[in-house]
């Protein structure tokens, strides 16, 4: 994903210049607690100490990491009860672009909630690349990928997509618990980035900021989490 590298590589280099390390492909197993404070993480079997830990994930992994350590803390009770919703995306390689420009388009009245040609921008190595977000996701979570492809090809004709005979590869990405629920009443469940647990901050589109379930919201939450960490460091230095 060229777009991801273009945005992520300079950030990684800046972290490394400041003496930090960026590890990819390593999952966090659990948090490390020292009394009531978070003092690091265990990742790939290795304990990594830290004065501050930012849990920067979507809602479901955050709940899984936090529940064993703060499950009985009243501040976290709403956040740990915040429901999640699934998402299903079909990614297709094609023998050429399927739309005139790379942009996101909605497919009202079809299972194609939105779709985007990406071969001229993000996936420039591909002759054609279409990503489709499907709705309702529950319908497609357990469906065979070949059947999903057939459905998308058939329904795509209704929104002007000529897909049959042009697909060279495809993959289905079902995520049973991807976004926080946007149903009425759940706004109050969203936590702030600064927590009452020393050494712990939260980031993610589910945390409290003015956007919901978006990359923009995730970025804003990261900035707010960084501010919380800086505030905590300043308080520690002052104490």
PDB file of C-alpha atoms in Angstrom:
ATOM      1  CA  UNK A   1       0.000   0.000   0.000  1.00  0.00           C
ATOM      2  CA  UNK A   2       1.939   2.993  -1.271  1.00  0.00           C
ATOM      3  CA  UNK A   3      -0.295   5.438   0.581  1.00  0.00           C
ATOM      4  CA  UNK A   4       0.417   3.737   3.898  1.00  0.00           C
ATOM      5  CA  UNK A   5       4.168   3.737   3.261  1.00  0.00           C
ATOM      6  CA  UNK A   6       4.134   7.366   2.150  1.00  0.00           C
ATOM      7  CA  UNK A   7       2.492   8.392   5.416  1.00  0.00           C
ATOM      8  CA  UNK A   8       4.081   5.875   7.767  1.00  0.00           C
ATOM      9  CA  UNK A   9       7.728   5.762   6.663  1.00  0.00           C
ATOM     10  CA  UNK A  10       8.568   9.405   7.539  1.00  0.00           C
ATOM     11  CA  UNK A  11       6.931   8.977  10.945  1.00  0.00           C
ATOM     12  CA  UNK A  12       8.939   5.800  11.571  1.00  0.00           C
ATOM     13  CA  UNK A  13      12.174   7.536  10.557  1.00  0.00           C
ATOM     14  CA  UNK A  14      11.439  10.441  12.914  1.00  0.00           C
ATOM     15  CA  UNK A  15      10.867   8.006  15.787  1.00  0.00           C
ATOM     16  CA  UNK A  16      14.137   6.230  15.006  1.00  0.00           C
ATOM     17  CA  UNK A  17      16.064   9.516  14.808  1.00  0.00           C
ATOM     18  CA  UNK A  18      14.788  10.320  18.282  1.00  0.00           C
ATOM     19  CA  UNK A  19      16.178   7.022  19.562  1.00  0.00           C
ATOM     20  CA  UNK A  20      12.988   4.991  19.311  1.00  0.00           C
ATOM     21  CA  UNK A  21      12.307   1.690  17.578  1.00  0.00           C
ATOM     22  CA  UNK A  22       9.437   0.724  15.288  1.00  0.00           C
ATOM     23  CA  UNK A  23       8.496  -2.958  15.227  1.00  0.00           C
ATOM     24  CA  UNK A  24       6.081  -4.366  12.682  1.00  0.00           C
ATOM     25  CA  UNK A  25       4.337  -7.714  12.635  1.00  0.00           C
ATOM     26  CA  UNK A  26       4.506  -8.026  16.430  1.00  0.00           C
ATOM     27  CA  UNK A  27       1.335  -8.295  18.475  1.00  0.00           C
ATOM     28  CA  UNK A  28       0.986  -7.145  22.078  1.00  0.00           C
ATOM     29  CA  UNK A  29       0.129 -10.059  24.346  1.00  0.00           C
ATOM     30  CA  UNK A  30      -0.742  -8.115  27.496  1.00  0.00           C
ATOM     31  CA  UNK A  31      -0.031  -5.035  29.550  1.00  0.00           C
ATOM     32  CA  UNK A  32       2.534  -5.014  32.355  1.00  0.00           C
ATOM     33  CA  UNK A  33       1.253  -3.624  35.648  1.00  0.00           C
ATOM     34  CA  UNK A  34       3.296  -2.378  38.586  1.00  0.00           C
ATOM     35  CA  UNK A  35       0.785  -1.844  41.338  1.00  0.00           C
ATOM     36  CA  UNK A  36      -1.898   0.419  39.918  1.00  0.00           C
ATOM     37  CA  UNK A  37       0.141   1.810  37.020  1.00  0.00           C
ATOM     38  CA  UNK A  38       0.896   0.490  33.531  1.00  0.00           C
ATOM     39  CA  UNK A  39       4.639  -0.042  33.198  1.00  0.00           C
ATOM     40  CA  UNK A  40       4.986  -1.637  29.767  1.00  0.00           C
ATOM     41  CA  UNK A  41       3.767  -4.437  27.532  1.00  0.00           C
ATOM     42  CA  UNK A  42       4.596  -8.030  26.714  1.00  0.00           C
ATOM     43  CA  UNK A  43       5.015  -8.366  22.941  1.00  0.00           C
ATOM     44  CA  UNK A  44       6.104 -11.569  21.243  1.00  0.00           C
ATOM     45  CA  UNK A  45       7.074 -12.963  24.626  1.00  0.00           C
ATOM     46  CA  UNK A  46       9.367 -10.005  25.385  1.00  0.00           C
ATOM     47  CA  UNK A  47       8.686  -7.549  28.186  1.00  0.00           C
ATOM     48  CA  UNK A  48       9.113  -3.938  27.062  1.00  0.00           C
ATOM     49  CA  UNK A  49       9.113  -1.377  29.847  1.00  0.00           C
ATOM     50  CA  UNK A  50       7.665   2.099  29.360  1.00  0.00           C
ATOM     51  CA  UNK A  51       6.800   5.144  31.429  1.00  0.00           C
ATOM     52  CA  UNK A  52       3.648   5.554  29.341  1.00  0.00           C
ATOM     53  CA  UNK A  53       1.720   3.121  27.153  1.00  0.00           C
ATOM     54  CA  UNK A  54      -0.760   4.240  24.510  1.00  0.00           C
ATOM     55  CA  UNK A  55      -3.254   1.540  23.539  1.00  0.00           C
ATOM     56  CA  UNK A  56      -3.896   2.603  19.935  1.00  0.00           C
ATOM     57  CA  UNK A  57      -6.267   0.043  18.431  1.00  0.00           C
ATOM     58  CA  UNK A  58      -9.849  -0.360  17.351  1.00  0.00           C
ATOM     59  CA  UNK A  59     -12.424  -1.022  20.055  1.00  0.00           C
ATOM     60  CA  UNK A  60     -12.327  -4.823  20.246  1.00  0.00           C
ATOM     61  CA  UNK A  61      -8.545  -5.305  20.717  1.00  0.00           C
ATOM     62  CA  UNK A  62      -8.506  -2.436  23.217  1.00  0.00           C
ATOM     63  CA  UNK A  63     -11.204  -4.131  25.278  1.00  0.00           C
ATOM     64  CA  UNK A  64      -9.319  -7.438  25.181  1.00  0.00           C
ATOM     65  CA  UNK A  65      -6.069  -5.826  26.348  1.00  0.00           C
ATOM     66  CA  UNK A  66      -7.634  -3.717  29.080  1.00  0.00           C
ATOM     67  CA  UNK A  67     -10.289  -5.996  30.573  1.00  0.00           C
ATOM     68  CA  UNK A  68      -7.911  -8.287  32.554  1.00  0.00           C
ATOM     69  CA  UNK A  69      -6.271  -5.285  34.237  1.00  0.00           C
ATOM     70  CA  UNK A  70      -8.964  -2.622  34.655  1.00  0.00           C
ATOM     71  CA  UNK A  71     -12.159  -4.617  34.262  1.00  0.00           C
ATOM     72  CA  UNK A  72     -13.340  -3.632  37.742  1.00  0.00           C
ATOM     73  CA  UNK A  73     -12.409   0.056  37.421  1.00  0.00           C
ATOM     74  CA  UNK A  74     -15.581   2.188  37.160  1.00  0.00           C
ATOM     75  CA  UNK A  75     -14.000   4.638  34.686  1.00  0.00           C
ATOM     76  CA  UNK A  76     -13.555   1.827  32.151  1.00  0.00           C
ATOM     77  CA  UNK A  77     -16.970   0.199  32.669  1.00  0.00           C
ATOM     78  CA  UNK A  78     -18.748   2.088  29.840  1.00  0.00           C
ATOM     79  CA  UNK A  79     -15.853   1.633  27.406  1.00  0.00           C
ATOM     80  CA  UNK A  80     -15.648  -2.104  28.084  1.00  0.00           C
ATOM     81  CA  UNK A  81     -19.412  -2.347  27.472  1.00  0.00           C
ATOM     82  CA  UNK A  82     -19.305  -0.405  24.186  1.00  0.00           C
ATOM     83  CA  UNK A  83     -20.689  -2.752  21.503  1.00  0.00           C
ATOM     84  CA  UNK A  84     -18.896  -3.276  18.210  1.00  0.00           C
ATOM     85  CA  UNK A  85     -20.138  -3.889  14.681  1.00  0.00           C
ATOM     86  CA  UNK A  86     -18.685  -6.015  11.869  1.00  0.00           C
ATOM     87  CA  UNK A  87     -17.365  -5.000   8.489  1.00  0.00           C
ATOM     88  CA  UNK A  88     -16.787  -7.002   5.317  1.00  0.00           C
ATOM     89  CA  UNK A  89     -14.659  -5.797   2.413  1.00  0.00           C
ATOM     90  CA  UNK A  90     -14.064  -7.470  -0.947  1.00  0.00           C
ATOM     91  CA  UNK A  91     -10.755  -6.576  -2.600  1.00  0.00           C
ATOM     92  CA  UNK A  92     -10.431  -7.322  -6.307  1.00  0.00           C
ATOM     93  CA  UNK A  93      -7.606  -7.184  -8.832  1.00  0.00           C
ATOM     94  CA  UNK A  94      -8.796  -6.560 -12.385  1.00  0.00           C
ATOM     95  CA  UNK A  95      -7.300  -6.457 -15.867  1.00  0.00           C
ATOM     96  CA  UNK A  96      -7.902  -2.708 -15.999  1.00  0.00           C
ATOM     97  CA  UNK A  97      -9.551   0.186 -14.134  1.00  0.00           C
ATOM     98  CA  UNK A  98     -13.292  -0.186 -13.688  1.00  0.00           C
ATOM     99  CA  UNK A  99     -14.018   3.535 -13.247  1.00  0.00           C
ATOM    100  CA  UNK A 100     -12.651   6.639 -14.941  1.00  0.00           C
ATOM    101  CA  UNK A 101     -11.099   8.094 -11.784  1.00  0.00           C
ATOM    102  CA  UNK A 102      -9.951   6.798  -8.414  1.00  0.00           C
ATOM    103  CA  UNK A 103     -12.554   7.878  -5.898  1.00  0.00           C
ATOM    104  CA  UNK A 104     -15.031   6.459  -3.430  1.00  0.00           C
ATOM    105  CA  UNK A 105     -18.554   6.004  -4.800  1.00  0.00           C
ATOM    106  CA  UNK A 106     -21.707   4.911  -2.986  1.00  0.00           C
ATOM    107  CA  UNK A 107     -23.978   2.170  -4.319  1.00  0.00           C
ATOM    108  CA  UNK A 108     -27.487   2.974  -3.022  1.00  0.00           C
ATOM    109  CA  UNK A 109     -29.997   0.169  -3.284  1.00  0.00           C
ATOM    110  CA  UNK A 110     -27.263  -2.479  -3.628  1.00  0.00           C
ATOM    111  CA  UNK A 111     -25.074  -4.468  -1.214  1.00  0.00           C
ATOM    112  CA  UNK A 112     -22.167  -2.281  -2.390  1.00  0.00           C
ATOM    113  CA  UNK A 113     -22.246   0.281   0.419  1.00  0.00           C
ATOM    114  CA  UNK A 114     -19.321   2.032  -1.237  1.00  0.00           C
ATOM    115  CA  UNK A 115     -16.554   1.120  -3.649  1.00  0.00           C
ATOM    116  CA  UNK A 116     -13.330   2.663  -4.892  1.00  0.00           C
ATOM    117  CA  UNK A 117     -11.031   2.108  -7.856  1.00  0.00           C
ATOM    118  CA  UNK A 118      -7.469   2.388  -6.497  1.00  0.00           C
ATOM    119  CA  UNK A 119      -5.095   1.361  -9.294  1.00  0.00           C
ATOM    120  CA  UNK A 120      -4.020   4.919 -10.151  1.00  0.00           C
ATOM    121  CA  UNK A 121      -3.334   5.945  -6.566  1.00  0.00           C
ATOM    122  CA  UNK A 122      -2.791   3.411  -3.783  1.00  0.00           C
ATOM    123  CA  UNK A 123      -2.177   0.200  -5.768  1.00  0.00           C
ATOM    124  CA  UNK A 124      -0.266   1.467  -8.789  1.00  0.00           C
ATOM    125  CA  UNK A 125       1.285  -1.936  -9.469  1.00  0.00           C
ATOM    126  CA  UNK A 126      -2.150  -3.349 -10.368  1.00  0.00           C
ATOM    127  CA  UNK A 127      -3.813  -2.818 -13.782  1.00  0.00           C
ATOM    128  CA  UNK A 128      -7.112  -2.500 -11.895  1.00  0.00           C
ATOM    129  CA  UNK A 129      -7.931  -2.582  -8.181  1.00  0.00           C
ATOM    130  CA  UNK A 130     -11.412  -2.260  -6.687  1.00  0.00           C
ATOM    131  CA  UNK A 131     -12.274  -2.315  -2.986  1.00  0.00           C
ATOM    132  CA  UNK A 132     -15.916  -2.796  -2.016  1.00  0.00           C
ATOM    133  CA  UNK A 133     -17.408  -2.350   1.459  1.00  0.00           C
ATOM    134  CA  UNK A 134     -20.466  -4.597   1.743  1.00  0.00           C
ATOM    135  CA  UNK A 135     -23.756  -3.964   3.515  1.00  0.00           C
ATOM    136  CA  UNK A 136     -25.264  -5.325   5.608  1.00  0.00           C
ATOM    137  CA  UNK A 137     -22.000  -6.950   6.746  1.00  0.00           C
ATOM    138  CA  UNK A 138     -23.798  -9.665   8.714  1.00  0.00           C
ATOM    139  CA  UNK A 139     -25.077 -11.101   5.422  1.00  0.00           C
ATOM    140  CA  UNK A 140     -21.540 -11.672   4.144  1.00  0.00           C
ATOM    141  CA  UNK A 141     -19.546 -12.622   7.257  1.00  0.00           C
ATOM    142  CA  UNK A 142     -19.922 -16.373   6.749  1.00  0.00           C
ATOM    143  CA  UNK A 143     -20.542 -16.394   2.988  1.00  0.00           C
ATOM    144  CA  UNK A 144     -18.100 -18.227   0.721  1.00  0.00           C
ATOM    145  CA  UNK A 145     -15.763 -15.705  -0.977  1.00  0.00           C
ATOM    146  CA  UNK A 146     -16.702 -17.038  -4.412  1.00  0.00           C
ATOM    147  CA  UNK A 147     -20.370 -16.405  -3.683  1.00  0.00           C
ATOM    148  CA  UNK A 148     -19.582 -12.901  -2.445  1.00  0.00           C
ATOM    149  CA  UNK A 149     -17.691 -12.201  -5.665  1.00  0.00           C
ATOM    150  CA  UNK A 150     -20.610 -13.451  -7.753  1.00  0.00           C
ATOM    151  CA  UNK A 151     -22.997 -11.221  -5.799  1.00  0.00           C
ATOM    152  CA  UNK A 152     -20.770  -8.162  -6.233  1.00  0.00           C
ATOM    153  CA  UNK A 153     -20.351  -8.780  -9.964  1.00  0.00           C
ATOM    154  CA  UNK A 154     -24.112  -9.125 -10.440  1.00  0.00           C
ATOM    155  CA  UNK A 155     -25.055  -6.168  -8.241  1.00  0.00           C
ATOM    156  CA  UNK A 156     -22.238  -4.072  -9.671  1.00  0.00           C
ATOM    157  CA  UNK A 157     -24.033  -3.894 -13.003  1.00  0.00           C
ATOM    158  CA  UNK A 158     -26.752  -1.842 -11.301  1.00  0.00           C
ATOM    159  CA  UNK A 159     -24.246   0.918 -10.525  1.00  0.00           C
ATOM    160  CA  UNK A 160     -22.371   0.778 -13.821  1.00  0.00           C
ATOM    161  CA  UNK A 161     -19.547  -1.595 -12.897  1.00  0.00           C
ATOM    162  CA  UNK A 162     -18.511  -4.069 -15.610  1.00  0.00           C
ATOM    163  CA  UNK A 163     -16.752  -6.719 -13.530  1.00  0.00           C
ATOM    164  CA  UNK A 164     -17.570 -10.120 -14.997  1.00  0.00           C
ATOM    165  CA  UNK A 165     -14.658 -11.544 -16.946  1.00  0.00           C
ATOM    166  CA  UNK A 166     -12.269  -8.851 -15.722  1.00  0.00           C
ATOM    167  CA  UNK A 167     -11.446 -10.098 -12.194  1.00  0.00           C
ATOM    168  CA  UNK A 168      -7.967 -11.646 -11.975  1.00  0.00           C
ATOM    169  CA  UNK A 169      -7.880 -12.113  -8.207  1.00  0.00           C
ATOM    170  CA  UNK A 170      -9.946 -11.433  -5.115  1.00  0.00           C
ATOM    171  CA  UNK A 171      -9.937 -11.735  -1.349  1.00  0.00           C
ATOM    172  CA  UNK A 172     -12.597 -11.302   1.304  1.00  0.00           C
ATOM    173  CA  UNK A 173     -11.749  -9.434   4.519  1.00  0.00           C
ATOM    174  CA  UNK A 174     -14.420 -10.186   7.161  1.00  0.00           C
ATOM    175  CA  UNK A 175     -13.953  -8.473  10.527  1.00  0.00           C
ATOM    176  CA  UNK A 176     -16.593  -9.636  13.031  1.00  0.00           C
ATOM    177  CA  UNK A 177     -15.817  -6.787  15.469  1.00  0.00           C
ATOM    178  CA  UNK A 178     -14.402  -3.829  13.592  1.00  0.00           C
ATOM    179  CA  UNK A 179     -16.051  -0.513  14.541  1.00  0.00           C
ATOM    180  CA  UNK A 180     -17.747   0.723  17.679  1.00  0.00           C
ATOM    181  CA  UNK A 181     -21.524   0.720  17.473  1.00  0.00           C
ATOM    182  CA  UNK A 182     -23.085   3.924  16.177  1.00  0.00           C
ATOM    183  CA  UNK A 183     -26.540   3.098  17.508  1.00  0.00           C
ATOM    184  CA  UNK A 184     -28.273   5.754  19.645  1.00  0.00           C
ATOM    185  CA  UNK A 185     -27.214   5.804  23.276  1.00  0.00           C
ATOM    186  CA  UNK A 186     -23.635   4.651  22.773  1.00  0.00           C
ATOM    187  CA  UNK A 187     -21.962   8.056  22.543  1.00  0.00           C
ATOM    188  CA  UNK A 188     -21.659   8.212  26.318  1.00  0.00           C
ATOM    189  CA  UNK A 189     -19.761   4.903  26.290  1.00  0.00           C
ATOM    190  CA  UNK A 190     -16.824   6.412  24.380  1.00  0.00           C
ATOM    191  CA  UNK A 191     -13.857   7.132  26.677  1.00  0.00           C
ATOM    192  CA  UNK A 192     -11.463  10.034  26.640  1.00  0.00           C
ATOM    193  CA  UNK A 193      -7.831   9.577  25.698  1.00  0.00           C
ATOM    194  CA  UNK A 194      -6.487  10.432  29.149  1.00  0.00           C
ATOM    195  CA  UNK A 195      -7.275   7.732  31.708  1.00  0.00           C
ATOM    196  CA  UNK A 196      -7.135   7.678  35.520  1.00  0.00           C
ATOM    197  CA  UNK A 197      -4.609   4.828  35.375  1.00  0.00           C
ATOM    198  CA  UNK A 198      -1.044   6.177  35.597  1.00  0.00           C
ATOM    199  CA  UNK A 199       1.024   5.361  32.524  1.00  0.00           C
ATOM    200  CA  UNK A 200      -1.980   4.583  30.296  1.00  0.00           C
ATOM    201  CA  UNK A 201      -3.559   6.558  27.465  1.00  0.00           C
ATOM    202  CA  UNK A 202      -6.019   5.485  24.771  1.00  0.00           C
ATOM    203  CA  UNK A 203      -6.164   6.234  21.055  1.00  0.00           C
ATOM    204  CA  UNK A 204      -8.547   5.016  18.383  1.00  0.00           C
ATOM    205  CA  UNK A 205     -11.578   6.203  16.475  1.00  0.00           C
ATOM    206  CA  UNK A 206     -13.821   4.885  19.269  1.00  0.00           C
ATOM    207  CA  UNK A 207     -12.375   7.359  21.777  1.00  0.00           C
ATOM    208  CA  UNK A 208     -14.067  10.674  22.344  1.00  0.00           C
ATOM    209  CA  UNK A 209     -13.548  13.247  19.585  1.00  0.00           C
ATOM    210  CA  UNK A 210     -15.886  14.783  17.041  1.00  0.00           C
ATOM    211  CA  UNK A 211     -15.624  12.083  14.364  1.00  0.00           C
ATOM    212  CA  UNK A 212     -16.967   8.525  14.482  1.00  0.00           C
ATOM    213  CA  UNK A 213     -15.446   5.406  12.906  1.00  0.00           C
ATOM    214  CA  UNK A 214     -13.065   7.298  10.625  1.00  0.00           C
ATOM    215  CA  UNK A 215      -9.342   7.595   9.947  1.00  0.00           C
ATOM    216  CA  UNK A 216      -9.648  11.296  10.724  1.00  0.00           C
ATOM    217  CA  UNK A 217     -11.016  10.470  14.147  1.00  0.00           C
ATOM    218  CA  UNK A 218      -8.195   8.006  14.782  1.00  0.00           C
ATOM    219  CA  UNK A 219      -5.587  10.661  13.922  1.00  0.00           C
ATOM    220  CA  UNK A 220      -7.217  13.264  16.164  1.00  0.00           C
ATOM    221  CA  UNK A 221      -7.407  10.742  18.994  1.00  0.00           C
ATOM    222  CA  UNK A 222      -3.693  10.035  18.570  1.00  0.00           C
ATOM    223  CA  UNK A 223      -2.879  13.721  18.947  1.00  0.00           C
ATOM    224  CA  UNK A 224      -5.035  13.910  22.056  1.00  0.00           C
ATOM    225  CA  UNK A 225      -3.363  10.798  23.470  1.00  0.00           C
ATOM    226  CA  UNK A 226       0.071  12.327  22.815  1.00  0.00           C
ATOM    227  CA  UNK A 227      -1.003  15.450  24.690  1.00  0.00           C
ATOM    228  CA  UNK A 228      -2.138  13.265  27.595  1.00  0.00           C
ATOM    229  CA  UNK A 229       1.246  11.508  27.653  1.00  0.00           C
ATOM    230  CA  UNK A 230       3.112  14.820  27.599  1.00  0.00           C
ATOM    231  CA  UNK A 231       0.951  16.072  30.442  1.00  0.00           C
ATOM    232  CA  UNK A 232       1.703  12.935  32.423  1.00  0.00           C
ATOM    233  CA  UNK A 233       5.439  13.244  31.802  1.00  0.00           C
ATOM    234  CA  UNK A 234       5.383  16.877  32.897  1.00  0.00           C
ATOM    235  CA  UNK A 235       3.493  15.961  36.056  1.00  0.00           C
ATOM    236  CA  UNK A 236       6.007  13.197  36.823  1.00  0.00           C
ATOM    237  CA  UNK A 237       8.913  15.576  36.333  1.00  0.00           C
ATOM    238  CA  UNK A 238       7.273  18.148  38.575  1.00  0.00           C
ATOM    239  CA  UNK A 239       6.593  15.605  41.262  1.00  0.00           C
TER     240      UNK A 239
END
